[in-house]
Amino acid sequence: MSYFKGNILPVISTMSEATVRALAVNAINNASHTVIDESIDYSELVKIDKDENGNINLIQANTVRINRLARDLANMSEKNIEEIKEQTIELPIGAFTGSAVLSGVGPVVNVSLLPIGNVTCDFVSSFDDVGINQTKHSIYIYINTTISIVLPVSSVPVSVSTSILVVENIIVGKVPDVYLNMSSNSTPINLVP
């Protein structure tokens, strides 16, 4: 039994994890392609309120629409993962010897695995300076999936995380009269006489 746990189980676990990660990423990508299409516009998710001079007063998220989008993406991702049926991975007998030289030698052994998982989605909004009066606003969905691989002798948890850009927009503000760009580690210049 100790030989099985020391040599065979790690090989099965490693191969199973690689297979399930690829299947999970594919399931998530298919779900995002279905739920997030090019018809989603920035203005559906974010409202920019401006004053009478065109200056931005407020940027407000449409939380109902964003939460619905996250829910739909999580549900579709879970559905796609549930549709992953029992998988079979093929391992040569030499992989169980623990020897790198013999790892690809010998007849093939089929090992069945069944992925079972859940999905959570989080929205993240980021603002990045892209010019003196321009800010890039990006909205991402971070998708976290935990899948348990049910093997014939044990269960192995696999975590898969990915981020998907939903929308982004360049927000143009008023051009300042004076601009000073200093990082937190730079020394200020004394301009006073």
PDB file of C-alpha atoms in Angstrom:
ATOM      1  CA  MET A   1       0.000   0.000   0.000  1.00  0.00           C
ATOM      2  CA  SER A   2       2.879   2.409   0.751  1.00  0.00           C
ATOM      3  CA  TYR A   3       4.302   1.764  -2.748  1.00  0.00           C
ATOM      4  CA  PHE A   4       0.904   2.662  -4.219  1.00  0.00           C
ATOM      5  CA  LYS A   5       0.706   5.898  -2.224  1.00  0.00           C
ATOM      6  CA  GLY A   6       4.335   6.809  -2.894  1.00  0.00           C
ATOM      7  CA  ASN A   7       4.645   5.999  -6.595  1.00  0.00           C
ATOM      8  CA  ILE A   8       1.327   5.320  -8.260  1.00  0.00           C
ATOM      9  CA  LEU A   9      -1.029   7.832  -6.636  1.00  0.00           C
ATOM     10  CA  PRO A  10       1.188  10.907  -7.331  1.00  0.00           C
ATOM     11  CA  VAL A  11       1.425   9.984 -11.031  1.00  0.00           C
ATOM     12  CA  ILE A  12      -2.353   9.500 -11.300  1.00  0.00           C
ATOM     13  CA  SER A  13      -2.996  12.748  -9.376  1.00  0.00           C
ATOM     14  CA  THR A  14      -0.609  14.809 -11.522  1.00  0.00           C
ATOM     15  CA  MET A  15      -2.022  13.527 -14.801  1.00  0.00           C
ATOM     16  CA  SER A  16      -5.591  13.926 -13.533  1.00  0.00           C
ATOM     17  CA  GLU A  17      -4.981  17.517 -12.419  1.00  0.00           C
ATOM     18  CA  ALA A  18      -3.549  18.485 -15.808  1.00  0.00           C
ATOM     19  CA  THR A  19      -6.512  16.910 -17.616  1.00  0.00           C
ATOM     20  CA  VAL A  20      -9.116  18.504 -15.345  1.00  0.00           C
ATOM     21  CA  ARG A  21      -7.481  21.957 -15.480  1.00  0.00           C
ATOM     22  CA  ALA A  22      -7.653  21.909 -19.275  1.00  0.00           C
ATOM     23  CA  LEU A  23     -11.293  20.762 -19.196  1.00  0.00           C
ATOM     24  CA  ALA A  24     -12.247  23.400 -16.598  1.00  0.00           C
ATOM     25  CA  VAL A  25     -10.609  26.258 -18.512  1.00  0.00           C
ATOM     26  CA  ASN A  26     -12.391  25.113 -21.662  1.00  0.00           C
ATOM     27  CA  ALA A  27     -15.739  24.945 -19.807  1.00  0.00           C
ATOM     28  CA  ILE A  28     -15.251  28.467 -18.394  1.00  0.00           C
ATOM     29  CA  ASN A  29     -14.182  29.900 -21.759  1.00  0.00           C
ATOM     30  CA  ASN A  30     -17.228  28.375 -23.448  1.00  0.00           C
ATOM     31  CA  ALA A  31     -19.485  29.810 -20.720  1.00  0.00           C
ATOM     32  CA  SER A  32     -17.950  33.292 -21.025  1.00  0.00           C
ATOM     33  CA  HIS A  33     -18.317  33.171 -24.805  1.00  0.00           C
ATOM     34  CA  THR A  34     -22.023  32.346 -24.378  1.00  0.00           C
ATOM     35  CA  VAL A  35     -22.824  34.811 -21.568  1.00  0.00           C
ATOM     36  CA  ILE A  36     -20.533  37.737 -22.462  1.00  0.00           C
ATOM     37  CA  ASP A  37     -20.994  38.694 -26.061  1.00  0.00           C
ATOM     38  CA  GLU A  38     -19.943  41.768 -27.991  1.00  0.00           C
ATOM     39  CA  SER A  39     -23.391  43.316 -27.548  1.00  0.00           C
ATOM     40  CA  ILE A  40     -22.570  44.188 -23.913  1.00  0.00           C
ATOM     41  CA  ASP A  41     -21.810  47.879 -23.850  1.00  0.00           C
ATOM     42  CA  TYR A  42     -19.907  49.814 -21.188  1.00  0.00           C
ATOM     43  CA  SER A  43     -22.949  52.054 -20.665  1.00  0.00           C
ATOM     44  CA  GLU A  44     -25.021  48.992 -19.645  1.00  0.00           C
ATOM     45  CA  LEU A  45     -22.718  48.350 -16.703  1.00  0.00           C
ATOM     46  CA  VAL A  46     -21.534  51.841 -15.757  1.00  0.00           C
ATOM     47  CA  LYS A  47     -23.254  55.210 -15.719  1.00  0.00           C
ATOM     48  CA  ILE A  48     -21.101  58.352 -15.985  1.00  0.00           C
ATOM     49  CA  ASP A  49     -22.802  61.463 -14.628  1.00  0.00           C
ATOM     50  CA  LYS A  50     -21.495  64.812 -15.895  1.00  0.00           C
ATOM     51  CA  ASP A  51     -22.219  68.399 -14.933  1.00  0.00           C
ATOM     52  CA  GLU A  52     -23.329  71.148 -17.320  1.00  0.00           C
ATOM     53  CA  ASN A  53     -19.686  71.782 -18.351  1.00  0.00           C
ATOM     54  CA  GLY A  54     -19.073  68.128 -19.211  1.00  0.00           C
ATOM     55  CA  ASN A  55     -16.945  67.426 -16.134  1.00  0.00           C
ATOM     56  CA  ILE A  56     -17.434  64.026 -14.538  1.00  0.00           C
ATOM     57  CA  ASN A  57     -19.267  64.149 -11.214  1.00  0.00           C
ATOM     58  CA  LEU A  58     -19.918  60.483 -10.608  1.00  0.00           C
ATOM     59  CA  ILE A  59     -19.229  57.033 -11.989  1.00  0.00           C
ATOM     60  CA  GLN A  60     -21.875  54.570 -10.847  1.00  0.00           C
ATOM     61  CA  ALA A  61     -21.975  50.813 -11.417  1.00  0.00           C
ATOM     62  CA  ASN A  62     -25.184  49.086 -12.470  1.00  0.00           C
ATOM     63  CA  THR A  63     -24.900  46.455  -9.740  1.00  0.00           C
ATOM     64  CA  VAL A  64     -28.100  44.652 -10.706  1.00  0.00           C
ATOM     65  CA  ARG A  65     -26.853  44.064 -14.273  1.00  0.00           C
ATOM     66  CA  ILE A  66     -23.338  43.177 -13.094  1.00  0.00           C
ATOM     67  CA  ASN A  67     -24.635  40.685 -10.512  1.00  0.00           C
ATOM     68  CA  ARG A  68     -26.947  39.111 -13.095  1.00  0.00           C
ATOM     69  CA  LEU A  69     -24.013  38.740 -15.477  1.00  0.00           C
ATOM     70  CA  ALA A  70     -21.871  37.126 -12.755  1.00  0.00           C
ATOM     71  CA  ARG A  71     -24.694  34.763 -11.773  1.00  0.00           C
ATOM     72  CA  ASP A  72     -25.307  33.723 -15.379  1.00  0.00           C
ATOM     73  CA  LEU A  73     -21.594  33.135 -15.930  1.00  0.00           C
ATOM     74  CA  ALA A  74     -21.259  31.058 -12.745  1.00  0.00           C
ATOM     75  CA  ASN A  75     -24.346  28.997 -13.615  1.00  0.00           C
ATOM     76  CA  MET A  76     -23.224  28.374 -17.189  1.00  0.00           C
ATOM     77  CA  SER A  77     -19.688  27.463 -16.048  1.00  0.00           C
ATOM     78  CA  GLU A  78     -21.064  24.998 -13.480  1.00  0.00           C
ATOM     79  CA  LYS A  79     -23.387  23.510 -16.098  1.00  0.00           C
ATOM     80  CA  ASN A  80     -20.472  23.067 -18.504  1.00  0.00           C
ATOM     81  CA  ILE A  81     -18.369  21.448 -15.772  1.00  0.00           C
ATOM     82  CA  GLU A  82     -21.251  19.108 -14.865  1.00  0.00           C
ATOM     83  CA  GLU A  83     -21.425  18.049 -18.514  1.00  0.00           C
ATOM     84  CA  ILE A  84     -17.845  16.824 -18.305  1.00  0.00           C
ATOM     85  CA  LYS A  85     -18.467  13.134 -18.057  1.00  0.00           C
ATOM     86  CA  GLU A  86     -16.180  10.546 -16.627  1.00  0.00           C
ATOM     87  CA  GLN A  87     -12.773  10.958 -18.222  1.00  0.00           C
ATOM     88  CA  THR A  88     -10.203   8.287 -18.950  1.00  0.00           C
ATOM     89  CA  ILE A  89      -6.510   9.032 -18.880  1.00  0.00           C
ATOM     90  CA  GLU A  90      -3.976   6.637 -20.333  1.00  0.00           C
ATOM     91  CA  LEU A  91      -0.766   6.027 -18.431  1.00  0.00           C
ATOM     92  CA  PRO A  92       2.066   3.704 -19.469  1.00  0.00           C
ATOM     93  CA  ILE A  93       2.968   1.125 -16.832  1.00  0.00           C
ATOM     94  CA  GLY A  94       6.495   2.524 -16.669  1.00  0.00           C
ATOM     95  CA  ALA A  95       5.110   5.759 -15.158  1.00  0.00           C
ATOM     96  CA  PHE A  96       4.317   3.818 -11.976  1.00  0.00           C
ATOM     97  CA  THR A  97       7.900   2.689 -11.417  1.00  0.00           C
ATOM     98  CA  GLY A  98       9.068   6.083 -10.184  1.00  0.00           C
ATOM     99  CA  SER A  99      11.893   6.014 -12.720  1.00  0.00           C
ATOM    100  CA  ALA A 100      12.168   8.843 -15.255  1.00  0.00           C
ATOM    101  CA  VAL A 101      13.827   6.479 -17.728  1.00  0.00           C
ATOM    102  CA  LEU A 102      10.894   4.040 -17.682  1.00  0.00           C
ATOM    103  CA  SER A 103       8.095   6.617 -17.414  1.00  0.00           C
ATOM    104  CA  GLY A 104       6.948   6.265 -21.043  1.00  0.00           C
ATOM    105  CA  VAL A 105       7.532   2.521 -21.426  1.00  0.00           C
ATOM    106  CA  GLY A 106       5.112  -0.360 -21.319  1.00  0.00           C
ATOM    107  CA  PRO A 107       1.490  -1.094 -22.051  1.00  0.00           C
ATOM    108  CA  VAL A 108      -1.130   1.550 -21.308  1.00  0.00           C
ATOM    109  CA  VAL A 109      -3.313   1.481 -18.189  1.00  0.00           C
ATOM    110  CA  ASN A 110      -6.642   3.349 -18.337  1.00  0.00           C
ATOM    111  CA  VAL A 111      -7.574   5.286 -15.190  1.00  0.00           C
ATOM    112  CA  SER A 112     -11.085   6.719 -14.877  1.00  0.00           C
ATOM    113  CA  LEU A 113     -11.727  10.014 -13.144  1.00  0.00           C
ATOM    114  CA  LEU A 114     -14.880  12.010 -12.485  1.00  0.00           C
ATOM    115  CA  PRO A 115     -14.617  15.810 -12.026  1.00  0.00           C
ATOM    116  CA  ILE A 116     -17.162  17.446  -9.679  1.00  0.00           C
ATOM    117  CA  GLY A 117     -16.954  21.187  -9.007  1.00  0.00           C
ATOM    118  CA  ASN A 118     -18.388  24.555  -8.109  1.00  0.00           C
ATOM    119  CA  VAL A 119     -17.804  28.056  -9.465  1.00  0.00           C
ATOM    120  CA  THR A 120     -17.709  31.507  -7.877  1.00  0.00           C
ATOM    121  CA  CYS A 121     -17.459  34.813  -9.731  1.00  0.00           C
ATOM    122  CA  ASP A 122     -16.171  38.144  -8.461  1.00  0.00           C
ATOM    123  CA  PHE A 123     -16.198  41.452 -10.294  1.00  0.00           C
ATOM    124  CA  VAL A 124     -13.167  43.691 -10.090  1.00  0.00           C
ATOM    125  CA  SER A 125     -13.060  47.229 -11.381  1.00  0.00           C
ATOM    126  CA  SER A 126      -9.722  48.885 -12.068  1.00  0.00           C
ATOM    127  CA  PHE A 127      -8.748  52.433 -13.005  1.00  0.00           C
ATOM    128  CA  ASP A 128      -5.410  53.067 -14.742  1.00  0.00           C
ATOM    129  CA  ASP A 129      -3.857  56.365 -15.816  1.00  0.00           C
ATOM    130  CA  VAL A 130      -3.261  56.427 -19.555  1.00  0.00           C
ATOM    131  CA  GLY A 131      -2.567  60.134 -20.008  1.00  0.00           C
ATOM    132  CA  ILE A 132      -2.740  63.510 -18.339  1.00  0.00           C
ATOM    133  CA  ASN A 133      -6.515  63.641 -18.503  1.00  0.00           C
ATOM    134  CA  GLN A 134      -7.393  60.052 -19.424  1.00  0.00           C
ATOM    135  CA  THR A 135      -8.235  57.078 -17.262  1.00  0.00           C
ATOM    136  CA  LYS A 136      -8.852  53.546 -18.457  1.00  0.00           C
ATOM    137  CA  HIS A 137     -11.672  51.865 -16.561  1.00  0.00           C
ATOM    138  CA  SER A 138     -11.727  48.076 -16.886  1.00  0.00           C
ATOM    139  CA  ILE A 139     -14.240  45.628 -15.451  1.00  0.00           C
ATOM    140  CA  TYR A 140     -13.082  42.029 -15.043  1.00  0.00           C
ATOM    141  CA  ILE A 141     -14.808  38.912 -13.810  1.00  0.00           C
ATOM    142  CA  TYR A 142     -12.561  36.666 -11.755  1.00  0.00           C
ATOM    143  CA  ILE A 143     -13.803  33.104 -11.943  1.00  0.00           C
ATOM    144  CA  ASN A 144     -12.665  30.686  -9.261  1.00  0.00           C
ATOM    145  CA  THR A 145     -13.421  27.008  -9.690  1.00  0.00           C
ATOM    146  CA  THR A 146     -12.759  24.231  -7.239  1.00  0.00           C
ATOM    147  CA  ILE A 147     -13.054  20.797  -8.747  1.00  0.00           C
ATOM    148  CA  SER A 148     -12.706  17.542  -6.873  1.00  0.00           C
ATOM    149  CA  ILE A 149     -11.335  14.750  -8.994  1.00  0.00           C
ATOM    150  CA  VAL A 150     -12.908  11.515  -7.824  1.00  0.00           C
ATOM    151  CA  LEU A 151     -10.392   8.776  -8.525  1.00  0.00           C
ATOM    152  CA  PRO A 152     -10.915   5.065  -7.889  1.00  0.00           C
ATOM    153  CA  VAL A 153      -8.967   5.264  -4.608  1.00  0.00           C
ATOM    154  CA  SER A 154      -9.085   8.907  -3.500  1.00  0.00           C
ATOM    155  CA  SER A 155     -10.266  12.432  -4.229  1.00  0.00           C
ATOM    156  CA  VAL A 156      -7.970  15.287  -5.299  1.00  0.00           C
ATOM    157  CA  PRO A 157      -9.044  18.974  -5.119  1.00  0.00           C
ATOM    158  CA  VAL A 158      -7.984  21.182  -8.040  1.00  0.00           C
ATOM    159  CA  SER A 159      -8.380  24.970  -8.071  1.00  0.00           C
ATOM    160  CA  VAL A 160      -8.636  26.846 -11.347  1.00  0.00           C
ATOM    161  CA  SER A 161      -8.764  30.657 -11.467  1.00  0.00           C
ATOM    162  CA  THR A 162      -9.073  32.847 -14.508  1.00  0.00           C
ATOM    163  CA  SER A 163     -10.028  36.425 -15.291  1.00  0.00           C
ATOM    164  CA  ILE A 164     -12.113  37.689 -18.166  1.00  0.00           C
ATOM    165  CA  LEU A 165     -12.230  41.287 -19.348  1.00  0.00           C
ATOM    166  CA  VAL A 166     -15.911  42.230 -19.697  1.00  0.00           C
ATOM    167  CA  VAL A 167     -15.689  45.875 -20.784  1.00  0.00           C
ATOM    168  CA  GLU A 168     -13.262  48.754 -20.709  1.00  0.00           C
ATOM    169  CA  ASN A 169     -13.536  52.408 -21.522  1.00  0.00           C
ATOM    170  CA  ILE A 170     -11.278  55.454 -21.688  1.00  0.00           C
ATOM    171  CA  ILE A 171     -12.690  58.254 -19.537  1.00  0.00           C
ATOM    172  CA  VAL A 172     -11.517  61.676 -20.644  1.00  0.00           C
ATOM    173  CA  GLY A 173     -11.471  64.422 -18.048  1.00  0.00           C
ATOM    174  CA  LYS A 174     -10.528  68.055 -17.992  1.00  0.00           C
ATOM    175  CA  VAL A 175      -6.961  68.920 -19.010  1.00  0.00           C
ATOM    176  CA  PRO A 176      -5.212  70.367 -15.940  1.00  0.00           C
ATOM    177  CA  ASP A 177      -3.421  73.715 -16.001  1.00  0.00           C
ATOM    178  CA  VAL A 178      -0.420  72.133 -14.240  1.00  0.00           C
ATOM    179  CA  TYR A 179       0.647  68.496 -14.224  1.00  0.00           C
ATOM    180  CA  LEU A 180       3.243  66.945 -11.905  1.00  0.00           C
ATOM    181  CA  ASN A 181       3.699  63.196 -12.033  1.00  0.00           C
ATOM    182  CA  MET A 182       5.722  61.936  -9.068  1.00  0.00           C
ATOM    183  CA  SER A 183       6.033  58.403  -7.847  1.00  0.00           C
ATOM    184  CA  SER A 184       6.013  57.647  -4.137  1.00  0.00           C
ATOM    185  CA  ASN A 185       9.762  56.920  -4.073  1.00  0.00           C
ATOM    186  CA  SER A 186      10.948  60.044  -5.950  1.00  0.00           C
ATOM    187  CA  THR A 187      12.399  63.043  -4.172  1.00  0.00           C
ATOM    188  CA  PRO A 188      10.447  66.270  -4.623  1.00  0.00           C
ATOM    189  CA  ILE A 189      12.235  69.191  -6.225  1.00  0.00           C
ATOM    190  CA  ASN A 190      12.287  72.386  -4.177  1.00  0.00           C
ATOM    191  CA  LEU A 191      10.970  75.011  -6.597  1.00  0.00           C
ATOM    192  CA  VAL A 192      10.512  77.730  -4.006  1.00  0.00           C
ATOM    193  CA  PRO A 193      13.310  80.388  -4.019  1.00  0.00           C
TER     194      PRO A 193
END
